[in-house]
Tab-separated table of C-alpha atoms in Angstrom:
chain	number	residue	atom	x	y	z
P	1	MET	CA	35.969	8.869	6.969
P	2	ASP	CA	39.118	10.342	8.584
P	3	PHE	CA	41.324	10.641	5.735
P	4	SER	CA	43.748	12.289	8.145
P	5	VAL	CA	45.249	8.465	9.000
P	6	LEU	CA	45.713	7.262	5.604
P	7	GLU	CA	49.244	6.035	5.450
P	8	PRO	CA	51.878	7.232	2.701
P	9	HIS	CA	51.990	5.896	-0.416
P	10	LEU	CA	54.951	6.031	-3.210
P	11	PHE	CA	53.686	5.490	-7.005
P	12	ARG	CA	57.244	5.401	-8.876
P	13	ASN	CA	57.777	6.088	-12.653
P	14	VAL	CA	54.440	7.441	-13.480
P	15	HIS	CA	54.151	9.758	-16.553
P	16	LEU	CA	52.364	12.850	-14.794
P	17	TYR	CA	50.304	15.373	-16.542
P	18	ALA	CA	49.206	17.589	-13.591
P	19	PRO	CA	47.535	18.780	-16.128
P	20	GLU	CA	50.817	20.087	-17.692
P	21	ASN	CA	53.176	17.588	-18.879
P	22	ARG	CA	55.431	17.213	-16.229
P	23	GLY	CA	57.436	14.033	-17.335
P	24	TYR	CA	58.474	10.872	-15.671
P	25	CYS	CA	58.155	11.430	-11.694
P	26	ASP	CA	57.464	9.887	-8.573
P	27	LEU	CA	54.485	10.767	-6.483
P	28	LEU	CA	53.958	10.592	-3.036
P	29	ILE	CA	50.705	10.957	-1.156
P	30	ALA	CA	49.842	10.859	2.420
P	31	GLY	CA	46.558	11.909	4.589
P	32	GLY	CA	44.573	12.034	1.566
P	33	LYS	CA	47.159	14.848	-0.349
P	34	ILE	CA	49.728	15.130	-2.600
P	35	VAL	CA	53.153	15.607	-0.494
P	36	ALA	CA	55.717	15.545	-2.953
P	37	ILE	CA	56.529	15.292	-6.441
P	38	GLU	CA	60.165	14.131	-7.638
P	39	LYS	CA	61.890	13.283	-10.949
P	40	THR	CA	62.207	9.874	-11.334
P	41	ASN	CA	65.762	9.971	-12.021
P	42	ARG	CA	66.655	11.796	-9.446
P	43	ALA	CA	66.300	8.234	-7.466
P	44	THR	CA	63.547	9.263	-4.837
P	45	ALA	CA	64.876	7.768	-1.160
P	46	ARG	CA	63.532	4.307	-0.070
P	47	LEU	CA	60.784	4.760	2.296
P	48	ASN	CA	58.782	2.748	4.992
P	49	CYS	CA	55.710	3.025	3.244
P	50	PRO	CA	53.438	1.023	0.155
P	51	GLU	CA	54.640	1.768	-3.421
P	52	SER	CA	52.918	0.988	-6.909
P	53	ASP	CA	55.772	1.439	-10.151
P	54	LEU	CA	53.361	2.363	-12.675
P	55	ALA	CA	55.901	1.816	-15.068
P	56	GLY	CA	55.674	4.935	-17.104
P	57	ALA	CA	51.507	5.014	-17.013
P	58	VAL	CA	49.594	8.124	-17.464
P	59	VAL	CA	48.613	9.754	-14.422
P	60	CYS	CA	46.422	13.204	-14.475
P	61	PRO	CA	43.938	14.544	-11.958
P	62	GLY	CA	40.546	13.392	-11.253
P	63	PHE	CA	37.880	14.720	-13.491
P	64	ILE	CA	35.188	17.479	-11.228
P	65	ASP	CA	31.708	16.726	-13.038
P	66	GLN	CA	29.868	20.144	-12.244
P	67	HIS	CA	26.649	19.140	-13.412
P	68	VAL	CA	24.990	15.760	-11.991
P	69	HIS	CA	22.053	14.920	-10.706
P	70	LEU	CA	22.960	13.131	-7.761
P	71	ILE	CA	19.350	11.940	-6.395
P	72	GLY	CA	17.719	12.054	-9.710
P	73	GLY	CA	15.615	14.128	-12.311
P	74	GLY	CA	13.564	13.970	-14.829
P	75	GLY	CA	9.999	13.014	-14.197
P	76	GLU	CA	8.199	14.967	-17.227
P	77	ALA	CA	6.233	12.030	-18.103
P	78	GLY	CA	4.828	11.217	-14.596
P	79	PRO	CA	6.318	9.964	-11.064
P	80	HIS	CA	7.291	6.601	-12.958
P	81	THR	CA	10.008	8.406	-15.051
P	82	ARG	CA	12.083	10.094	-12.253
P	83	THR	CA	15.660	9.237	-12.846
P	84	PRO	CA	17.136	7.298	-9.537
P	85	GLU	CA	19.963	8.505	-7.196
P	86	VAL	CA	23.606	8.413	-8.518
P	87	ARG	CA	26.138	5.155	-7.003
P	88	LEU	CA	29.139	6.123	-5.785
P	89	SER	CA	30.542	3.166	-7.807
P	90	ALA	CA	29.329	5.017	-10.943
P	91	LEU	CA	31.140	7.984	-10.586
P	92	VAL	CA	34.199	6.935	-10.003
P	93	ALA	CA	34.566	4.471	-12.745
P	94	ALA	CA	33.890	7.217	-14.988
P	95	GLY	CA	37.194	8.848	-13.360
P	96	ILE	CA	35.062	11.372	-11.114
P	97	THR	CA	36.299	12.047	-8.324
P	98	SER	CA	34.645	15.396	-7.311
P	99	VAL	CA	31.204	16.458	-8.442
P	100	VAL	CA	28.531	19.179	-8.199
P	101	GLY	CA	24.971	18.319	-7.329
P	102	LEU	CA	21.861	19.787	-8.313
P	103	LEU	CA	18.187	19.730	-9.406
P	104	GLY	CA	16.468	19.741	-12.570
P	105	THR	CA	13.030	19.993	-13.862
P	106	ASP	CA	11.278	18.461	-10.905
P	107	GLY	CA	11.371	21.130	-7.788
P	108	VAL	CA	8.136	19.645	-6.157
P	109	THR	CA	8.815	16.354	-5.357
P	110	ARG	CA	12.929	16.779	-5.189
P	111	HIS	CA	14.458	19.357	-2.575
P	112	PRO	CA	17.502	20.692	-2.132
P	113	GLU	CA	17.310	19.200	1.746
P	114	SER	CA	17.552	16.097	0.152
P	115	LEU	CA	20.381	16.793	-2.230
P	116	LEU	CA	22.530	18.142	0.631
P	117	ALA	CA	21.931	15.004	2.685
P	118	LYS	CA	23.141	12.805	-0.538
P	119	THR	CA	26.227	15.341	-1.226
P	120	ARG	CA	27.070	14.511	2.570
P	121	ALA	CA	26.615	10.964	1.746
P	122	LEU	CA	29.360	11.225	-1.064
P	123	GLU	CA	31.711	13.044	0.868
P	124	HIS	CA	31.291	9.922	3.691
P	125	GLU	CA	31.629	7.611	1.103
P	126	GLY	CA	34.843	8.965	-0.190
P	127	ILE	CA	34.631	11.407	-2.757
P	128	SER	CA	34.272	15.237	-2.623
P	129	ALA	CA	31.003	16.852	-3.014
P	130	TRP	CA	29.202	20.235	-3.275
P	131	MET	CA	25.788	21.160	-4.586
P	132	LEU	CA	23.787	24.155	-6.276
P	133	THR	CA	20.396	25.065	-4.562
P	134	GLY	CA	17.632	26.029	-6.652
P	135	ALA	CA	16.158	24.004	-9.549
P	136	TYR	CA	14.503	25.002	-13.063
P	137	GLY	CA	12.019	27.446	-11.634
P	138	LEU	CA	11.923	30.738	-9.834
P	139	PRO	CA	11.813	31.808	-6.983
P	140	SER	CA	14.135	29.255	-6.179
P	141	PRO	CA	13.456	26.466	-3.908
P	142	THR	CA	16.001	26.591	-1.114
P	143	ILE	CA	16.840	25.659	2.687
P	144	THR	CA	17.148	28.554	4.645
P	145	GLY	CA	14.485	30.568	2.957
P	146	SER	CA	17.027	33.008	0.493
P	147	VAL	CA	19.600	32.075	-2.090
P	148	GLU	CA	21.679	34.260	-0.140
P	149	LYS	CA	21.561	32.587	2.967
P	150	ASP	CA	22.340	29.208	1.999
P	151	VAL	CA	25.037	30.310	-0.340
P	152	ALA	CA	26.366	32.015	2.671
P	153	LEU	CA	26.162	29.642	5.503
P	154	ILE	CA	25.601	26.275	4.315
P	155	ASP	CA	28.824	24.551	4.040
P	156	LYS	CA	28.369	22.310	0.699
P	157	ILE	CA	26.534	24.967	-1.461
P	158	ILE	CA	28.656	27.065	-3.840
P	159	GLY	CA	25.874	28.400	-6.130
P	160	VAL	CA	22.499	28.263	-7.526
P	161	LYS	CA	20.569	26.944	-10.514
P	162	CYS	CA	17.467	27.993	-12.567
P	163	ALA	CA	16.392	27.207	-16.448
P	164	ILE	CA	15.941	29.876	-18.977
P	165	SER	CA	14.929	29.520	-22.830
P	166	ASP	CA	13.194	26.496	-22.257
P	167	HIS	CA	9.455	25.629	-22.383
P	168	ARG	CA	10.474	24.036	-18.927
P	169	SER	CA	11.321	27.062	-17.102
P	170	SER	CA	9.166	29.052	-14.936
P	171	ALA	CA	9.511	31.927	-17.305
P	172	PRO	CA	11.191	34.249	-15.182
P	173	THR	CA	11.492	38.194	-15.658
P	174	ASP	CA	14.595	39.674	-16.127
P	175	ASP	CA	14.479	41.385	-12.175
P	176	GLN	CA	13.798	37.362	-11.154
P	177	LEU	CA	17.037	36.500	-12.557
P	178	ALA	CA	19.155	39.511	-11.506
P	179	ASN	CA	18.541	38.743	-8.633
P	180	MET	CA	19.187	35.758	-8.398
P	181	ALA	CA	22.365	36.017	-9.424
P	182	ALA	CA	22.951	38.671	-7.182
P	183	GLN	CA	22.207	36.747	-3.993
P	184	SER	CA	24.218	34.169	-5.154
P	185	ARG	CA	27.098	36.484	-5.664
P	186	VAL	CA	26.717	38.275	-2.580
P	187	GLY	CA	26.316	34.848	-0.486
P	188	GLY	CA	29.503	33.653	-2.288
P	189	LEU	CA	31.066	36.809	-0.563
P	190	LEU	CA	30.229	36.204	2.546
P	191	GLY	CA	30.861	32.432	2.802
P	192	ALA	CA	34.262	32.492	1.019
P	193	LYS	CA	32.939	30.372	-2.060
P	194	ALA	CA	32.584	30.813	-5.552
P	195	GLY	CA	29.162	32.431	-5.643
P	196	ILE	CA	28.243	30.877	-9.117
P	197	SER	CA	24.882	31.006	-11.276
P	198	VAL	CA	24.557	28.245	-13.399
P	199	PHE	CA	21.923	28.293	-16.173
P	200	HIS	CA	20.240	25.085	-17.783
P	201	LEU	CA	19.530	26.348	-21.454
P	202	GLY	CA	16.656	24.959	-23.530
P	203	ASN	CA	16.448	25.409	-27.114
P	204	SER	CA	14.063	28.553	-27.261
P	205	PRO	CA	15.077	31.206	-29.793
P	206	LYS	CA	15.706	33.209	-26.861
P	207	LEU	CA	19.262	31.593	-26.661
P	208	LEU	CA	21.275	33.815	-24.216
P	209	GLU	CA	18.955	36.784	-24.017
P	210	PRO	CA	18.061	36.361	-20.751
P	211	LEU	CA	21.808	36.143	-19.378
P	212	PHE	CA	22.716	39.482	-21.330
P	213	ASN	CA	19.778	40.868	-19.724
P	214	ILE	CA	21.210	40.000	-16.608
P	215	LEU	CA	24.474	41.453	-17.566
P	216	ASP	CA	22.686	45.106	-18.739
P	217	ASN	CA	21.089	45.327	-15.781
P	218	ALA	CA	23.134	44.025	-12.697
P	219	ASP	CA	26.600	44.497	-11.923
P	220	VAL	CA	27.241	40.136	-11.201
P	221	PRO	CA	30.652	39.847	-13.069
P	222	ARG	CA	30.006	37.595	-16.211
P	223	THR	CA	32.485	34.965	-14.499
P	224	LYS	CA	30.126	34.020	-11.997
P	225	LEU	CA	27.399	33.075	-14.507
P	226	LEU	CA	27.415	29.795	-16.198
P	227	PRO	CA	25.243	28.551	-19.100
P	228	THR	CA	25.053	24.984	-20.017
P	229	HIS	CA	23.992	22.644	-22.426
P	230	VAL	CA	25.319	25.058	-24.812
P	231	ASN	CA	25.820	22.459	-27.202
P	232	ARG	CA	22.751	21.307	-27.766
P	233	ASP	CA	21.449	23.693	-30.653
P	234	GLN	CA	23.795	25.157	-33.148
P	235	ALA	CA	22.401	28.878	-33.058
P	236	LEU	CA	22.817	28.217	-29.210
P	237	PHE	CA	26.380	27.379	-29.535
P	238	LEU	CA	27.408	30.317	-31.609
P	239	ALA	CA	25.537	32.636	-29.229
P	240	ALA	CA	27.648	30.825	-26.463
P	241	LEU	CA	31.217	31.233	-28.239
P	242	ASN	CA	30.593	35.173	-28.434
P	243	TYR	CA	29.590	35.050	-24.657
P	244	ALA	CA	32.876	33.460	-24.005
P	245	ARG	CA	35.174	35.698	-26.257
P	246	GLU	CA	33.742	38.468	-24.176
P	247	GLY	CA	35.114	36.624	-20.683
P	248	GLY	CA	32.541	34.228	-19.569
P	249	TYR	CA	32.636	30.554	-19.069
P	250	ILE	CA	30.931	28.109	-21.194
P	251	ASP	CA	30.004	24.606	-19.898
P	252	ILE	CA	29.707	21.971	-22.890
P	253	THR	CA	27.480	18.397	-22.101
P	254	THR	CA	29.259	15.098	-22.846
P	255	SER	CA	26.463	13.434	-22.580
P	256	ILE	CA	24.870	15.541	-25.549
P	257	ARG	CA	25.785	13.546	-29.056
P	258	GLU	CA	23.804	15.581	-31.306
P	259	PRO	CA	23.737	18.492	-33.245
P	260	ILE	CA	27.438	18.889	-31.518
P	261	ASP	CA	29.520	16.331	-29.636
P	262	ALA	CA	31.314	17.647	-26.880
P	263	ALA	CA	34.920	16.811	-28.432
P	264	THR	CA	33.876	18.660	-32.109
P	265	ALA	CA	32.410	21.612	-29.503
P	266	ILE	CA	35.909	22.099	-27.739
P	267	VAL	CA	37.833	21.760	-30.953
P	268	THR	CA	35.468	24.269	-32.720
P	269	ALA	CA	35.572	26.515	-29.853
P	270	ARG	CA	39.626	26.474	-29.652
P	271	GLU	CA	39.302	27.396	-33.504
P	272	ALA	CA	37.149	30.264	-32.981
P	273	GLN	CA	39.609	31.934	-30.616
P	274	VAL	CA	37.751	31.349	-27.450
P	275	PRO	CA	40.179	31.353	-24.404
P	276	PHE	CA	40.636	27.633	-23.692
P	277	ASN	CA	40.507	28.010	-20.068
P	278	ARG	CA	36.810	29.696	-20.258
P	279	LEU	CA	35.685	26.134	-21.498
P	280	THR	CA	34.152	23.272	-19.174
P	281	LEU	CA	32.780	20.170	-19.539
P	282	SER	CA	30.281	17.864	-17.585
P	283	SER	CA	28.244	15.177	-17.797
P	284	ASP	CA	24.422	16.093	-16.995
P	285	GLY	CA	24.954	12.602	-15.445
P	286	ASN	CA	21.593	10.665	-13.974
P	287	GLY	CA	19.313	13.722	-15.242
P	288	SER	CA	16.867	12.508	-17.736
P	289	GLN	CA	17.001	12.732	-21.553
P	290	PRO	CA	13.491	13.779	-22.438
P	291	ILE	CA	12.611	13.686	-26.763
P	292	PHE	CA	10.145	16.349	-27.694
P	293	ASP	CA	7.947	16.742	-30.780
P	294	ALA	CA	7.508	20.196	-32.531
P	295	ASN	CA	4.566	20.702	-30.017
P	296	GLY	CA	6.212	20.165	-26.945
P	297	ASN	CA	4.525	16.464	-26.447
P	298	LEU	CA	7.143	14.354	-24.806
P	299	VAL	CA	7.710	11.356	-27.341
P	300	GLY	CA	10.764	9.660	-25.666
P	301	ILE	CA	13.029	9.853	-22.351
P	302	GLY	CA	16.284	8.241	-21.280
P	303	VAL	CA	18.607	9.073	-18.576
P	304	ALA	CA	21.885	9.890	-18.965
P	305	GLY	CA	25.385	8.221	-18.092
P	306	PHE	CA	29.099	9.279	-16.894
P	307	GLU	CA	30.914	7.536	-19.409
P	308	SER	CA	30.646	10.242	-21.970
P	309	LEU	CA	33.221	12.143	-19.700
P	310	PRO	CA	36.423	9.585	-20.631
P	311	GLU	CA	35.026	9.131	-24.016
P	312	THR	CA	35.110	12.697	-24.888
P	313	LEU	CA	38.754	12.786	-23.351
P	314	GLN	CA	39.982	10.174	-25.685
P	315	GLN	CA	38.064	12.035	-28.836
P	316	LEU	CA	39.572	14.812	-28.341
P	317	VAL	CA	43.309	13.075	-28.271
P	318	ASN	CA	42.560	10.484	-30.734
P	319	ARG	CA	40.095	11.680	-33.169
P	320	TYR	CA	41.449	15.706	-33.113
P	321	HIS	CA	44.686	15.162	-31.708
P	322	LEU	CA	44.687	17.907	-29.066
P	323	PRO	CA	47.747	17.591	-26.661
P	324	LEU	CA	47.025	15.231	-23.433
P	325	GLU	CA	47.848	18.500	-21.212
P	326	GLU	CA	45.473	20.564	-23.086
P	327	ALA	CA	42.740	17.832	-23.476
P	328	LEU	CA	42.682	17.265	-19.432
P	329	LEU	CA	41.719	21.262	-18.679
P	330	PRO	CA	37.773	21.413	-19.500
P	331	PHE	CA	37.937	18.608	-17.040
P	332	THR	CA	40.074	19.341	-14.213
P	333	ARG	CA	41.779	22.561	-13.552
P	334	ASN	CA	39.047	25.158	-15.504
P	335	VAL	CA	36.519	23.819	-13.538
P	336	ALA	CA	38.067	24.149	-10.355
P	337	GLU	CA	39.288	27.927	-11.312
P	338	PHE	CA	35.477	28.248	-12.207
P	339	LEU	CA	34.111	26.452	-9.246
P	340	GLY	CA	36.986	28.467	-6.917
P	341	LEU	CA	38.381	24.976	-5.856
P	342	GLU	CA	41.863	25.699	-5.175
P	343	HIS	CA	42.988	22.184	-3.894
P	344	LYS	CA	41.495	20.466	-6.735
P	345	GLY	CA	41.751	19.988	-10.640
P	346	ARG	CA	45.899	19.531	-10.373
P	347	ILE	CA	48.743	17.615	-9.216
P	348	ALA	CA	50.907	19.779	-6.799
P	349	PRO	CA	51.937	19.491	-3.378
P	350	GLY	CA	49.040	20.547	-0.825
P	351	CYS	CA	46.151	19.797	-3.373
P	352	ASP	CA	44.000	16.600	-2.626
P	353	ALA	CA	45.053	13.539	-3.706
P	354	ASP	CA	42.339	12.818	-6.794
P	355	PHE	CA	44.151	11.592	-9.689
P	356	LEU	CA	43.459	8.652	-12.358
P	357	VAL	CA	46.257	6.346	-13.778
P	358	LEU	CA	45.130	5.745	-17.292
P	359	THR	CA	45.717	2.860	-19.861
P	360	ASP	CA	47.971	3.736	-23.139
P	361	ASP	CA	44.618	4.149	-25.066
P	362	LEU	CA	43.382	6.957	-22.095
P	363	LYS	CA	41.122	4.574	-20.716
P	364	ILE	CA	40.674	4.681	-16.801
P	365	ARG	CA	42.784	1.961	-15.129
P	366	GLU	CA	42.563	3.270	-11.403
P	367	VAL	CA	41.102	5.928	-9.618
P	368	TRP	CA	41.916	6.909	-6.474
P	369	ALA	CA	40.206	9.944	-4.502
P	370	LYS	CA	41.918	11.598	-1.696
P	371	GLY	CA	44.596	8.987	-1.278
P	372	ARG	CA	42.207	6.365	-1.426
P	373	GLN	CA	41.547	4.181	-4.079
P	374	MET	CA	38.216	3.507	-5.614
P	375	VAL	CA	39.063	1.665	-9.015
P	376	ARG	CA	41.474	-1.341	-9.473
P	377	GLU	CA	42.115	-2.748	-12.680
P	378	SER	CA	39.346	-0.518	-14.643
P	379	VAL	CA	36.484	-1.846	-12.389
P	380	ALA	CA	35.470	0.168	-8.708
P	381	CYS	CA	36.645	-1.601	-5.939
P	382	LEU	CA	34.842	0.802	-3.275
P	383	LYS	CA	30.940	1.139	-3.585
P	384	GLY	CA	28.534	2.770	-1.639
P	385	THR	CA	26.978	1.923	1.586
P	386	PHE	CA	24.333	0.208	-0.260
P	387	GLU	CA	25.618	-1.021	-3.519
């Protein structure tokens, strides 16, 4: 898709949250980018291009979901429990205009090469997509033979993922974890990327101990190490709050409802004096949701959707009364800053034209990705190649 040829479009009378509250503005996009923003009362000149009067509707940045199983996950109960590939329409219907794909438990029948192909496919279909190399286990499955080379040389790869404190992990040693994180860091430097390491956290009583061991034994900056699923356990969440207060990012999973739902986790972290810019939200969408008994036996399994993202935004504002400009940050600017995506997560001249139009009750009415409309009247109007 050649987005450079997209025609200009003027949106009048928008209540712009960029994510800061900019008040009522006119918004001009062209070539897939934000071109100009002017206060509505300045009477933006009449332009020779399509116009939409949004009558004061809220416009905010599109969501960046940094934890999605694009080619499926699962498999914990055999091949028939492998979750399917994600559909473009499922992403955009939830307000996702940028996505980061990754592998999960199954690093045997799922491969980074297949994930790279799916990442490129979603880019072609109209949204922005990146991926992490690796999977749960170490040594990390890679495309080039090393984490460092994958991150440095493959445009779509911005970091690595593994699992710790989980019975499905490969029980990595401290040296293995430190080496993986160091390779991602150096690969990021060489490739001008974030060079992050994302750590799936399970329910082990070890909590964040493996992560702290990396910090004790290696020189990888804390801001490059991201623990995720930290709201799956009370003790883990308390440890994560301490980690964030000391300068790290933590990622809260919106599809986890118990013991701590995502909105409650955000508000609790805020009250615990965690710097708000260190909090991010992701869906774990399209991943399996296995249920294990006390002996580690699988007793149930489901699949995570994406609707938990907009639902969490609504809960933050309606249930906990956070200002919208603050509630938006863990979905948008905070994620963009962690991932090193300067042109994402905010609405400003030069940024990609990724934005949502919301209803009065903060439901998604329209989605625009790189200047192209993906959702109209709350229904996906652009679908993937085989949908």
